[in-house]
Structure formats: structure tokens, C-alpha cells
PDB file of C-alpha atoms in Angstrom:
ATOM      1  CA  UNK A 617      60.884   8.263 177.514  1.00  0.00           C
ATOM      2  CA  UNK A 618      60.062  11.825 178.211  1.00  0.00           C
ATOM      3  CA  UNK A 619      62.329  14.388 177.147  1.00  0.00           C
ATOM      4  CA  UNK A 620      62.926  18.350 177.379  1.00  0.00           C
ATOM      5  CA  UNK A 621      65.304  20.703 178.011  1.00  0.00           C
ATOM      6  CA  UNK A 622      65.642  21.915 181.303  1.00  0.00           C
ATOM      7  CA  UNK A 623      68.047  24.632 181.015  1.00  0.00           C
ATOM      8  CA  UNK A 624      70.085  26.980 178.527  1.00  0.00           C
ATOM      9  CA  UNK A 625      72.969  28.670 179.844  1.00  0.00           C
ATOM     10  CA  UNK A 626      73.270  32.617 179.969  1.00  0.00           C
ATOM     11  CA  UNK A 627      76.721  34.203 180.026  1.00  0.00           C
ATOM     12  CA  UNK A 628      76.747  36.743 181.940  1.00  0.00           C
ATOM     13  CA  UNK A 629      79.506  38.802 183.446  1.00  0.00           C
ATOM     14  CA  UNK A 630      78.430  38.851 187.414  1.00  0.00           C
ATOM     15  CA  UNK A 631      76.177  36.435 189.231  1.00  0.00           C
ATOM     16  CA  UNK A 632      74.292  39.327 190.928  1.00  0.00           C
ATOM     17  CA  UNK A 633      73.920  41.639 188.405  1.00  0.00           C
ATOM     18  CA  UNK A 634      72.010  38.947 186.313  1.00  0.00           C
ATOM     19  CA  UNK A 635      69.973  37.347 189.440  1.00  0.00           C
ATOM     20  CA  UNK A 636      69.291  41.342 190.102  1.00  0.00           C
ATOM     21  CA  UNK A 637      67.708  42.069 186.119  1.00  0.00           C
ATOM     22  CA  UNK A 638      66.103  38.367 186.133  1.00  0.00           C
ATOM     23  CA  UNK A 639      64.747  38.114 189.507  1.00  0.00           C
ATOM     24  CA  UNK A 640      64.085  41.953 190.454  1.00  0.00           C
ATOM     25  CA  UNK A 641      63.096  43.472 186.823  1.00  0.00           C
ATOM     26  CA  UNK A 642      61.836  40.805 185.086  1.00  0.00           C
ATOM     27  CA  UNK A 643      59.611  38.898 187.852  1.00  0.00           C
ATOM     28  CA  UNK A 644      61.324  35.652 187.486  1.00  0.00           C
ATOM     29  CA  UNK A 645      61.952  33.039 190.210  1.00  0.00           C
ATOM     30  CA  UNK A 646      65.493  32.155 192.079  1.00  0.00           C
ATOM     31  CA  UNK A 647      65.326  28.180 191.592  1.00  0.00           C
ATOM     32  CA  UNK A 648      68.613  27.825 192.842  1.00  0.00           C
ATOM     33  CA  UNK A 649      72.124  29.795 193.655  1.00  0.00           C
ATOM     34  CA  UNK A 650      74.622  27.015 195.011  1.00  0.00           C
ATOM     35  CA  UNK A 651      78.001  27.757 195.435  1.00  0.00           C
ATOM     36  CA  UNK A 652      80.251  24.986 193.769  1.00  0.00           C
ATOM     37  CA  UNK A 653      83.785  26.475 194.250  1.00  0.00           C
ATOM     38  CA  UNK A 654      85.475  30.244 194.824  1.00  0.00           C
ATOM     39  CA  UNK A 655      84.566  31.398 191.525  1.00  0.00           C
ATOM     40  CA  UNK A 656      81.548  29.035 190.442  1.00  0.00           C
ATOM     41  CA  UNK A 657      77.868  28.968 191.401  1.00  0.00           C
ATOM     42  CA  UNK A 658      75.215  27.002 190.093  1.00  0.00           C
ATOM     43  CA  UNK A 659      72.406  29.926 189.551  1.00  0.00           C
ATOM     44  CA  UNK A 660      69.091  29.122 188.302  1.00  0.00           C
ATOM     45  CA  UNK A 661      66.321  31.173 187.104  1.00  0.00           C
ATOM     46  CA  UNK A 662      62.653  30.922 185.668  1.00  0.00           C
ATOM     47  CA  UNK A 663      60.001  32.662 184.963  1.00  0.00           C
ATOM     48  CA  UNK A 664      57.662  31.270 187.599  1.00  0.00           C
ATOM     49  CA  UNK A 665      58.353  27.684 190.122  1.00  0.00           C
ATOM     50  CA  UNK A 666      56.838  25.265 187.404  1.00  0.00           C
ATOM     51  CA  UNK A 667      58.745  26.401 184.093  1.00  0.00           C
ATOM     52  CA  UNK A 668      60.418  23.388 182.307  1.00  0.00           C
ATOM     53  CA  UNK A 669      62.729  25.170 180.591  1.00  0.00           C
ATOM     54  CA  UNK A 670      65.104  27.640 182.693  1.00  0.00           C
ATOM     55  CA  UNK A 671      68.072  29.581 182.531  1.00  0.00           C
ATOM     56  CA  UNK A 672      71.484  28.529 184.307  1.00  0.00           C
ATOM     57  CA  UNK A 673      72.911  31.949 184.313  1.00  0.00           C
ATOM     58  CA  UNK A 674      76.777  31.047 183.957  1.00  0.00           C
ATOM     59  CA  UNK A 675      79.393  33.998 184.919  1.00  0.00           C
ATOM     60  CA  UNK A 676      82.741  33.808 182.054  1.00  0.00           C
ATOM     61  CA  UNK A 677      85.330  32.810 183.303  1.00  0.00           C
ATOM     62  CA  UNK A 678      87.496  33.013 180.175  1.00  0.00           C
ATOM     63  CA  UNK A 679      88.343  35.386 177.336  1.00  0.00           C
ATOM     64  CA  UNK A 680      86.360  33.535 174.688  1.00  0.00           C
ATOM     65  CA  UNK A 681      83.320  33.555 177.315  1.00  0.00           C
ATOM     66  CA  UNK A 682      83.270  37.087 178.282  1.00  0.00           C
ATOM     67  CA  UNK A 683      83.725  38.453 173.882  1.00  0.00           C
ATOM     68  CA  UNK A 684      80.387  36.070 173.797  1.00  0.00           C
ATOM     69  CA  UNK A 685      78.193  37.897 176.636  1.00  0.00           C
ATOM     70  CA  UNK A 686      75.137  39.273 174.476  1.00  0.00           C
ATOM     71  CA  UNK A 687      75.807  37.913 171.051  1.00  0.00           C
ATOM     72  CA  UNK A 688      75.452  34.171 171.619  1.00  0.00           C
ATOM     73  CA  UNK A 689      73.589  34.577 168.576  1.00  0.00           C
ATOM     74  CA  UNK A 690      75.470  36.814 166.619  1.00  0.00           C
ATOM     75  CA  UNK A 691      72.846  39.756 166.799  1.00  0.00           C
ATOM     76  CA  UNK A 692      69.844  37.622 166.485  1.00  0.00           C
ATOM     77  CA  UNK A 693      66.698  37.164 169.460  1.00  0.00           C
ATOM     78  CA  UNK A 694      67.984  34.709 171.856  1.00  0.00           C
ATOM     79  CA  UNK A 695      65.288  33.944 174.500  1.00  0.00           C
ATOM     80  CA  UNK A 696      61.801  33.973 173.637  1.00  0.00           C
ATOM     81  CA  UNK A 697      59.174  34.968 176.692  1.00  0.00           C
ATOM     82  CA  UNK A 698      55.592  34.091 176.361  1.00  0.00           C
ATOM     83  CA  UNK A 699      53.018  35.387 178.178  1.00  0.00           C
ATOM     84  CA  UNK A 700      49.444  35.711 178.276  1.00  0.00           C
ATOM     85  CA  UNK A 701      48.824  39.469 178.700  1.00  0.00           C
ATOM     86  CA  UNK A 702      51.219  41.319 177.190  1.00  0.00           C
ATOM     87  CA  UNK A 703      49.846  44.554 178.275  1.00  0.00           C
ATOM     88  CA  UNK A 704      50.466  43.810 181.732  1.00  0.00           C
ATOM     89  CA  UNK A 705      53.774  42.419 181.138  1.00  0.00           C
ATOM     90  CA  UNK A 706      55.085  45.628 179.026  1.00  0.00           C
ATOM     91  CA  UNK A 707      53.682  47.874 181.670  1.00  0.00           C
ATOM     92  CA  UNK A 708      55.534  46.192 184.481  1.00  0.00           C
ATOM     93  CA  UNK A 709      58.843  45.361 182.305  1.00  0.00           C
ATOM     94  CA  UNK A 710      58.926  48.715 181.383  1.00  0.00           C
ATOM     95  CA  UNK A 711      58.470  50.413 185.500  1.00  0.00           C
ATOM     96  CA  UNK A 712      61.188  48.705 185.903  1.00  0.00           C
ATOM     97  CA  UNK A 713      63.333  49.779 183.612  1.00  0.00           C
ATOM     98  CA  UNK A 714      63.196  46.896 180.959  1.00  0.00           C
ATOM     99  CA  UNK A 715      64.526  48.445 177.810  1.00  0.00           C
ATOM    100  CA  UNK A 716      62.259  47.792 174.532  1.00  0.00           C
ATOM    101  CA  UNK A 717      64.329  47.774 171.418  1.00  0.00           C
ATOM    102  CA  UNK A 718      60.985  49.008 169.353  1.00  0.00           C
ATOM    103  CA  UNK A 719      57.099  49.237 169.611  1.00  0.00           C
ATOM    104  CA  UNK A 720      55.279  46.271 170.138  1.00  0.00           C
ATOM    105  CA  UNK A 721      54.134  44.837 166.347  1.00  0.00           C
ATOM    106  CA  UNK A 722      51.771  42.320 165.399  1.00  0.00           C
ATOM    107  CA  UNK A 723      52.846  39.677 163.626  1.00  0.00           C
ATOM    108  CA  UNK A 724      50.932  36.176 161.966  1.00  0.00           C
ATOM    109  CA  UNK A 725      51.798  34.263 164.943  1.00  0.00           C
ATOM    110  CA  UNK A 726      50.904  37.373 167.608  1.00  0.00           C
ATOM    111  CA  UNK A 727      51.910  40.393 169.376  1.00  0.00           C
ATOM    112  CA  UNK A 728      55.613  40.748 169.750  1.00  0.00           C
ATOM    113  CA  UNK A 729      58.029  43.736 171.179  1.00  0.00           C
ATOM    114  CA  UNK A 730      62.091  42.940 171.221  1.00  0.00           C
ATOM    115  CA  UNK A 731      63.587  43.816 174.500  1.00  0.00           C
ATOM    116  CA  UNK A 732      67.375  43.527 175.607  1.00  0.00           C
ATOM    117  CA  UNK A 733      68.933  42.757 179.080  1.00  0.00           C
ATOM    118  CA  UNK A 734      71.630  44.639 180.587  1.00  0.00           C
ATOM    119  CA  UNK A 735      74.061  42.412 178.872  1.00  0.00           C
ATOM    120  CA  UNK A 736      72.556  42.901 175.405  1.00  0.00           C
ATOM    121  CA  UNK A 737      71.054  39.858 174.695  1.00  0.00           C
ATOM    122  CA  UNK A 738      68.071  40.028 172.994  1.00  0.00           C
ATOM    123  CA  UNK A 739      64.717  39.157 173.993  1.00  0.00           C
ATOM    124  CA  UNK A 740      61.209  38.773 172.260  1.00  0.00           C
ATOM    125  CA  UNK A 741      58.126  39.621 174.457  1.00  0.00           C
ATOM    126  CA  UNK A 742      55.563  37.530 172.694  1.00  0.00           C
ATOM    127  CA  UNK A 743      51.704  36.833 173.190  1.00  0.00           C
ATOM    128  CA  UNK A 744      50.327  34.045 170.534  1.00  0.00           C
ATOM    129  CA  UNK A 745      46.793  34.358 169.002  1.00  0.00           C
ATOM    130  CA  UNK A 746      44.542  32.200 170.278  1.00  0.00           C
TER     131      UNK A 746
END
């Protein structure tokens, strides 16, 4: 049996506001954005058509879900973008208004730079060594 995980949901305050920084800043793809009652939608994004692993981006809809919009970690990186030119990446990230938290550093494992989205979740921009 194969096995992975398909999606991890976002909280985020406002349907568009996310599919706007996700889809318009960042680059990624609109998988899907069905409508599943007067409040609910089921909005998927990724960062290109063949990702395994994307994001349901899930508006609050309660008290306990709107205190948790960018600390679903409690201050820690949440999502974790690889690429394969980071150079490239930064430049366009940051034309559009992507703000870094820091300068990119190098680390054992590669080059990394911690970015946030407009909802304060945190982010880590990350090219492995080969």
C-alpha cells in the first residue's frame, strides 16, 4: 500500500486573500476552489500541478480557529519550500513582495532564508546540497 499525505490545512482568515499571496506572490498552482456551502470552500493549492503534498487553505470559522491563524506552531517554521535555485526563487519572492524574516544562511543540510505570509506563518525557503 502506498501512502502520503496529500494535504495540510492552512488557517487562514479569507479565501482570497490566501489564494491571492499563494497563487499570485508565491507562483503556486489553484488545484481546486469548490464551493461546499455559504461559508465553506474546498481551496487547494500547490506549488506546481504534480506536488503530492498540498495545502487545503481552510478560512476559521470559529474563535479558537481564527487565535490559531499564524502560530499553528507556536512561533516555530511551519511549511518548508524546496526548490532547486534559490536565487531565482528569492529574486522573484521578493518582486513580489514576499517578506524574508533574515538573510539567506547556509546551513549542513543547505541554503535556507525564513520567510512569513501575510498571516504570519512561517516559512523556510530551502535549497539542499547535492
Amino acid at each position: 500500500m502506498v501512502q502520503f499525505i496529500s494535504a495540510i490545512a492552512l488557517v487562514v482568515p479569507c479565501y482570497e486573500a490566501a489564494k491571492s499571496f499563494y497563487v499570485d506572490k508565491l507562483g503556486f498552482v489553484l488545484i481546486e476552489d469548490t464551493v461546499l456551502s455559504d461559508t465553506k470552500r474546498w481551496v487547494i493549492v500547490a506549488p506546481n500541478e504534480t506536488a503530492q503534498t498540498r495545502l487545503l487553505l481552510a478560512k476559521a470559522d470559529a474563535e479558537a480557529q481564527l487565535s490559531a491563524i499564524g502560530n499553528q506552531t507556536g512561533g516555530r517554521v511551519f511549511l518548508f519550500l524546496e526548490t532547486h535555485d534559490f536565487e531565482a526563487d528569492m529574486r522573484k519572492m521578493t518582486a513580489a513582495g514576499v517578506k524574508f524574516l533574515e538573510n539567506p544562511r547556509h546551513e549542513n543540510y543547505g541554503k535556507v532564508v525564513v520567510f512569513e505570509d501575510p498571516f504570519v506563518n512561517k516559512w523556510d525557503l530551502i535549497q539542499k546540497h547535492k
